Coordinates of C-alpha atoms and ligand atoms in Angstrom, one line a residue:
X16 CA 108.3 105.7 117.4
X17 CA 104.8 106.9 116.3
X18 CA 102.2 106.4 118.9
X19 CA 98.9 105.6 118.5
X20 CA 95.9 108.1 119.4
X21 CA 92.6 108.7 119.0
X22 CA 90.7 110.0 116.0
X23 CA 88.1 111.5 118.2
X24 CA 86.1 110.4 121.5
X25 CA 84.1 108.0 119.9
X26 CA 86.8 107.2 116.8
X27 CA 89.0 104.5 116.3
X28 CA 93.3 104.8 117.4
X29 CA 95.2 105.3 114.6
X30 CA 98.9 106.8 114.2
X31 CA 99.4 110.5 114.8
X32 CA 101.5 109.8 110.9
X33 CA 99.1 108.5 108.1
X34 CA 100.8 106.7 104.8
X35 CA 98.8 108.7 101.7
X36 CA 98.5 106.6 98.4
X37 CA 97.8 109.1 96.4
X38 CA 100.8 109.1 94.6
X39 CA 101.7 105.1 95.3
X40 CA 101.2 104.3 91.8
X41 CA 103.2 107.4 90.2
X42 CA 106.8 105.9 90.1
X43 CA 106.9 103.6 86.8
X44 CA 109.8 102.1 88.1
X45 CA 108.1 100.9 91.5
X46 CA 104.4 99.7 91.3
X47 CA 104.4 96.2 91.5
X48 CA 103.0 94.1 94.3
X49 CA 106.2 93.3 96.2
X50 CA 106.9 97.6 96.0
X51 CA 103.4 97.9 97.8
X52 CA 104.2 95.8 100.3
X53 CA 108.1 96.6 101.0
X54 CA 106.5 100.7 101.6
X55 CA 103.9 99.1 103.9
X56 CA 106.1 96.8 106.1
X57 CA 108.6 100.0 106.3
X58 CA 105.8 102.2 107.7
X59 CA 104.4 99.0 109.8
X60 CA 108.3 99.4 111.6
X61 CA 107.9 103.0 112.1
X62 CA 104.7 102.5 113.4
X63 CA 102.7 104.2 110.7
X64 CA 99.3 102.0 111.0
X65 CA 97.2 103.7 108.9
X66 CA 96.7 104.0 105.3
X67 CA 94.7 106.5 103.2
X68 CA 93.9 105.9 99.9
X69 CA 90.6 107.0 98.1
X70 CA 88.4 105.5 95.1
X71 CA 89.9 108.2 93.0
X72 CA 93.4 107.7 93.3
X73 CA 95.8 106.9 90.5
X74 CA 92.3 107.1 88.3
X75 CA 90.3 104.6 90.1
X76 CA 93.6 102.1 90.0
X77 CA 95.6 102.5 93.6
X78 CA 93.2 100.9 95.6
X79 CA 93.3 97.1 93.6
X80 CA 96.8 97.7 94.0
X81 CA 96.6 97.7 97.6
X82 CA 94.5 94.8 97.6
X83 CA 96.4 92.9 95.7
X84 CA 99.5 93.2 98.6
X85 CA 97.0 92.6 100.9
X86 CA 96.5 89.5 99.0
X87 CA 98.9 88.7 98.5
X88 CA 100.6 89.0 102.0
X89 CA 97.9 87.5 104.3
X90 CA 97.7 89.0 107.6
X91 CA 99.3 92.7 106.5
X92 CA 95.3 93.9 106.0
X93 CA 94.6 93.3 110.0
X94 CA 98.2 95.4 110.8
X95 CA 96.6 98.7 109.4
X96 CA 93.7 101.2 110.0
X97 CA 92.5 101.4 106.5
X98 CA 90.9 104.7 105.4
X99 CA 89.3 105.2 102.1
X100 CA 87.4 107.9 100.4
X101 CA 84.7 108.0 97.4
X102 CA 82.6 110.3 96.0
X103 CA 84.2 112.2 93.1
X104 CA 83.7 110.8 89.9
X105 CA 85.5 111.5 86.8
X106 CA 84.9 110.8 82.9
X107 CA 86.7 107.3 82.8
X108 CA 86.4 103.6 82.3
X109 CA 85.1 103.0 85.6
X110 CA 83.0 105.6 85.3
X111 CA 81.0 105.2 82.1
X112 CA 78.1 107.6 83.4
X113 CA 80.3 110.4 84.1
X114 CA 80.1 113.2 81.0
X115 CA 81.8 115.8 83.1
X116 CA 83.5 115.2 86.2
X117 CA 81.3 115.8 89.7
X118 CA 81.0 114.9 92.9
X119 CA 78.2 112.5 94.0
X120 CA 77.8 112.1 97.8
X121 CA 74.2 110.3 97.2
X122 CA 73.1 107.4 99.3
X123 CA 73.4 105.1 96.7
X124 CA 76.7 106.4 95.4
X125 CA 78.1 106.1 98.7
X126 CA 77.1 102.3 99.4
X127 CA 77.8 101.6 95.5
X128 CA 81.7 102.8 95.7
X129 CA 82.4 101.6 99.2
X130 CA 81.1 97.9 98.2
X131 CA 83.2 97.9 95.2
X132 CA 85.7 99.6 97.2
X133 CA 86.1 97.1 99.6
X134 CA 86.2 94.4 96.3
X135 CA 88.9 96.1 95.0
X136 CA 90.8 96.3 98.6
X137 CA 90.4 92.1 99.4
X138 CA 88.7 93.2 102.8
X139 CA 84.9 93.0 104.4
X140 CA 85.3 96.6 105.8
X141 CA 87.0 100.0 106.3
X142 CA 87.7 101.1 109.3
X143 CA 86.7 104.8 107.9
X144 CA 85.1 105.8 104.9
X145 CA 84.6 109.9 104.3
X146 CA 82.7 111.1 101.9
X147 CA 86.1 113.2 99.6
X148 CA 84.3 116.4 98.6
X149 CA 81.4 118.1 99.4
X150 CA 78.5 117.2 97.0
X151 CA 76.4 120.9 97.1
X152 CA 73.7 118.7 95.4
X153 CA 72.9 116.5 97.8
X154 CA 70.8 116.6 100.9
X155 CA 72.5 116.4 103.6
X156 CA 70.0 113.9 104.9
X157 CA 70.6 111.6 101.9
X158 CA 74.9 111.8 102.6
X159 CA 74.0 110.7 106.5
X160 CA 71.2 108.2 105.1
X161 CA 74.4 106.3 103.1
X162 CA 77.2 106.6 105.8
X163 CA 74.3 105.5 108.4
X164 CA 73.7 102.1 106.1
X165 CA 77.3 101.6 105.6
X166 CA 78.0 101.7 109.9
X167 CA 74.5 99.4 110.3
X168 CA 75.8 96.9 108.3
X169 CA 79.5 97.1 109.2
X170 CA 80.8 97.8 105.8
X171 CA 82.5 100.8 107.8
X172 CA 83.3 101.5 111.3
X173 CA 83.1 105.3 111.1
X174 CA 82.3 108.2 108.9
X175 CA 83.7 111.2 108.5
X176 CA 84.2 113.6 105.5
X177 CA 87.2 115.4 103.8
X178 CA 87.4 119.3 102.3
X179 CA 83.9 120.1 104.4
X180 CA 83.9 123.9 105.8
X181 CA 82.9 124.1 109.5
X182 CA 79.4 124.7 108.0
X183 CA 79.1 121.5 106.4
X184 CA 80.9 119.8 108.7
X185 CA 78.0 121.5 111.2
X186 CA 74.8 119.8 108.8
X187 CA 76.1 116.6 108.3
X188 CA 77.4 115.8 111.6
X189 CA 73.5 116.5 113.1
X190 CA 72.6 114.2 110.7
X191 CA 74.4 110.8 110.7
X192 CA 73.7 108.5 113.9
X193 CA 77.1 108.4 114.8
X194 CA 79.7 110.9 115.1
X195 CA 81.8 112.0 112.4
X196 CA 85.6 111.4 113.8
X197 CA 87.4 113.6 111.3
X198 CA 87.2 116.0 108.6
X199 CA 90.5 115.4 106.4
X200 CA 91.7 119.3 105.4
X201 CA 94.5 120.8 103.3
X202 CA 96.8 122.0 106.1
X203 CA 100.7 122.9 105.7
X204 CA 103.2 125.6 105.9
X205 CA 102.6 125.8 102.1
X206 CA 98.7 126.3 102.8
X207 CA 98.2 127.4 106.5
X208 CA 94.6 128.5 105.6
X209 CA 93.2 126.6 107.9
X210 CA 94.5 128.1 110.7
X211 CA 91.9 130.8 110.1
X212 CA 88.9 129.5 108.1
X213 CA 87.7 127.9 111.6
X214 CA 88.5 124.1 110.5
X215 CA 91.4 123.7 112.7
X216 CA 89.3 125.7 115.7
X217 CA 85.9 123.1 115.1
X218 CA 88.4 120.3 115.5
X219 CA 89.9 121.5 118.8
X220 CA 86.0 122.8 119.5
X221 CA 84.4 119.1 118.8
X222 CA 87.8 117.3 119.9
X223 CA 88.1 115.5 116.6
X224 CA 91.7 115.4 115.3
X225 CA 91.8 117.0 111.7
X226 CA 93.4 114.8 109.1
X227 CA 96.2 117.4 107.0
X228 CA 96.7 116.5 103.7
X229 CA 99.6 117.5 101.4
X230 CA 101.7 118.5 104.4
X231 CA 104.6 119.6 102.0
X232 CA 102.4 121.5 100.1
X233 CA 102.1 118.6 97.7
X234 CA 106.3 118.8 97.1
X235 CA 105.9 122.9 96.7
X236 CA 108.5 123.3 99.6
X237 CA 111.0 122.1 97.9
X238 CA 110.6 124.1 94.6
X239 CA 113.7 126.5 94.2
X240 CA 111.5 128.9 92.5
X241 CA 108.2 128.9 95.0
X242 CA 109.7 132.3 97.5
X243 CA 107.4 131.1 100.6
X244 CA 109.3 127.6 100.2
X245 CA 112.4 129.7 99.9
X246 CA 112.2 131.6 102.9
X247 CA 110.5 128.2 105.3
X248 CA 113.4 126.4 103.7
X249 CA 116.0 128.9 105.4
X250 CA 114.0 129.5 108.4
X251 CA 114.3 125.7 108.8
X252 CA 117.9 126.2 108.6
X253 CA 118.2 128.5 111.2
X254 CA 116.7 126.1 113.9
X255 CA 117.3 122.7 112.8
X256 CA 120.6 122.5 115.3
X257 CA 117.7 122.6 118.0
X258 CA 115.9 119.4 116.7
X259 CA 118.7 117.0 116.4
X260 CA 119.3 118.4 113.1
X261 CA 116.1 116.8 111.6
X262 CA 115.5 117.5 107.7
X263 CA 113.2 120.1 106.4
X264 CA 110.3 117.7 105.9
X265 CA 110.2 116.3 109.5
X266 CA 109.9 120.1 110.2
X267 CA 107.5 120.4 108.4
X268 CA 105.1 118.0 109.7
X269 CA 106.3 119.0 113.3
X270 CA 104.5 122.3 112.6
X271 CA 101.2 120.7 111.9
X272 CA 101.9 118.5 114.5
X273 CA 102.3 121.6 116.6
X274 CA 98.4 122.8 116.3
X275 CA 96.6 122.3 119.4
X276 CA 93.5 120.4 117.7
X277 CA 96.3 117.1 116.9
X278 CA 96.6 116.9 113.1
X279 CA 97.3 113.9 112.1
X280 CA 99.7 114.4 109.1
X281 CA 99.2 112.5 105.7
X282 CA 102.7 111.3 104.4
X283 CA 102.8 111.5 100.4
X284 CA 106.5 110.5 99.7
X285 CA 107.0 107.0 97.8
X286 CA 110.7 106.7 98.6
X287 CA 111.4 104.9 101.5
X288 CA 114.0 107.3 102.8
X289 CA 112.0 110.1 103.1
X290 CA 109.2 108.0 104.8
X291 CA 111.7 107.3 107.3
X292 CA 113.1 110.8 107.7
X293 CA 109.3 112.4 108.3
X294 CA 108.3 109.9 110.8
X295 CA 111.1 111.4 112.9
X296 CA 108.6 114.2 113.0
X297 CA 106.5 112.4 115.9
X298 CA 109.3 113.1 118.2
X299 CA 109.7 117.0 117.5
X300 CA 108.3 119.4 120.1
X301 CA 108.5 122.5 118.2
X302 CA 108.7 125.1 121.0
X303 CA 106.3 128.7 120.5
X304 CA 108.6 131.0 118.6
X305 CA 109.9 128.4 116.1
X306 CA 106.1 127.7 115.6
X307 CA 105.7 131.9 114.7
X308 CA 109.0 131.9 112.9
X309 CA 107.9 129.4 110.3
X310 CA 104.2 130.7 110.7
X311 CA 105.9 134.4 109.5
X312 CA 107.9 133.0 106.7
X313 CA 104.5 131.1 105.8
X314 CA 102.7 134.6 105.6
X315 CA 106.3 136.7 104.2
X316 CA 105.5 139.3 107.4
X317 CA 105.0 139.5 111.0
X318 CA 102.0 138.9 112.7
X319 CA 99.3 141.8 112.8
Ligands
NAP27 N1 91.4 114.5 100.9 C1 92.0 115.1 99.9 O1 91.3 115.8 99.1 C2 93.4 114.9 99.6 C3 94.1 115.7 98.6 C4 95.4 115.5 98.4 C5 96.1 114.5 99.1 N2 95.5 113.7 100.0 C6 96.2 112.7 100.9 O2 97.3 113.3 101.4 C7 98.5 112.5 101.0 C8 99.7 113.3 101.0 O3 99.5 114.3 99.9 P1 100.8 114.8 99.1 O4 101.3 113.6 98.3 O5 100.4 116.0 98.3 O6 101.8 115.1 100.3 P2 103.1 116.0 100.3 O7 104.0 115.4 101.4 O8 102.7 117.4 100.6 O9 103.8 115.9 98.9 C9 104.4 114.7 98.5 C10 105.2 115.1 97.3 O10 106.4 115.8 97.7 C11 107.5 115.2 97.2 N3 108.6 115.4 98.2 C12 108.6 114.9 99.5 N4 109.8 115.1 100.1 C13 110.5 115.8 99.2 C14 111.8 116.3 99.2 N5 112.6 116.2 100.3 N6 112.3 117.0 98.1 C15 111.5 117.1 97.0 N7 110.3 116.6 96.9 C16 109.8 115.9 98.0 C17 107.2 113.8 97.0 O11 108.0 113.2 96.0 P3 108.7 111.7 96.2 O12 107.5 110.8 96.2 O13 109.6 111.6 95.1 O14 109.4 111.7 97.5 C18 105.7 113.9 96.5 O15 105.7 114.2 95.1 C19 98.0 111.8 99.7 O16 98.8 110.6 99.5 C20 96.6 111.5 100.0 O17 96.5 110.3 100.8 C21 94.1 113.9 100.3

């Protein structure tokens, strides 16, 4: 089972596995109501309580289409920790203003979205907003000015940001009255990055858990011709006897699992088996030199 933990000192619990939306609305064949709600009843039994989902996603569509389970399912909304992101706005119907697409992490931007936001998601609050990108044309103070609003009125719970460098990270969070509980990073075998850019160490440093997006490199491990997929895929091989046999993506989100700040890992599968068979990943201890074997079929060579 996933357990519950939390975010950061101050942060709300939420489940060491996330269920990413992202993608929900990619499969033509699945995208009705009743499909929204089977995926989130099936993460509800595995004990994946949280959901991600972001203004953005599916072109400023996925979030009405949680809502409209929520709707239509009362009492599923008050099961989940609901995340959501805004901030990024494209050239689109909902976006009439937009000539080019940009990133707007204003004050009024920020309370705009998240009001229509939680419209679109049939509920009176998130219990995080973070601001998706950041916005290199706007104050700092202005960005904490917003999130600080949204917390006073309880439109939000908690703030926190996404794709931030430790610098950012740094301004804003002397900014904002409260806290910020996480900053939401690229982090995978695929993109191991932030093992060195100082995200992963300002988690651990601040004891905030990072949030890793696309933890299978966005599908990439599983591309026959990708040659760092190639080579995890058969290092994988080579230990999976060890882990009860578990499948390449529970591996997967073991190793980001394995980091000693506590990523949470965001799920981005649709089908239901594969939600099941990554959850596994919650009870994989990954022991040091399977953590360096993947880490050097990451890199293709041994550490320095
Ligand atoms: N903050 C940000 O800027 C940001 C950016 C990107 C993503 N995110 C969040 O992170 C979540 C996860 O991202 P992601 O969707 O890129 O995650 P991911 O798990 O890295 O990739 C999911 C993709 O991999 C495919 N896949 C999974 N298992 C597979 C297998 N065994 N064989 C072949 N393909 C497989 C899935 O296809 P199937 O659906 O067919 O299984 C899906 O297309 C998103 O939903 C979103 O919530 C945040």
């Amino acid at each position: 089972m996933i357990s519950q933990v939390p975010l950061s000192p101050d942060g709300p619990s939420v489940s060491q596995i996330v269920f990413g939306t992202w993608r929900l609305l990619d499969d033509d064949s699945r995208h009705t109501s009743k499909d929204t709600i089977e995926r989130l009843e099936l993460c509800l039994e595995l004990g994946i309580t949280t959901i991600d989902t972001a203004e953005i996603y599916g072109l400023y569509t996925v979030e009405s289409a949680i809502g409209a389970a929520f709707k239509e399912q009362p009492g599923l909304r008050d099961q989940f920790q609901l995340i959501s992101k805004c901030g990024i706005d494209v050239p689109s119907d909902e976006k009439k203003a937009a000539a080019l697409p940009h990133y707007n992490a204003s004050a009024s931007n920020l309370i705009h979205c998240t009001e229509k936001s939680l419209q679109l998601l049939n509920t009176d609050h998130l219990d995080l907003l973070l601001v998706h990108r950041p916005d290199w044309f706007a104050t700092a103070d202005d960005t904490a000015r917003g999130l600080n609003q949204l917390i006073s009125e309880g439109k939000i719970l908690h703030a926190g940001v996404s794709n931030y460098s430790p610098r950012q990270f740094d301004l804003l969070n002397q900014r904002v009255d409260h806290k910020l509980v996480t900053n939401q990073i690229e982090f995978s075998l695929m993109s191991p990055g932030a093992l060195d850019d100082g995200s992963l160490t300002q988690c651990e440093q601040l004891r905030i858990r990072p949030m890793a997006w696309s933890p299978l490199g966005g599908g990439r491990l599983f591309d026959k011709n990708d040659e760092a997929g190639q080579r995890i895929r058969s290092c994988m091989a080579g230990m999976r006897s060890k882990y009860n046999d578990a499948a390449d993506d529970a591996l997967a989100f073991a190793w980001v699992m394995a980091h000693p700040s506590g990523p949470l890992t965001i799920l981005g599968s649709n089908r239901p088996e594969r939600i099941r068979s990554t959850a596994q990943a919650a009870s994989i201890k990954l022991d040091r030199q399977d953590c360096y074997s993947l880490w050097q079929a990451a890199h293709g060579h041994p550490v320095p």
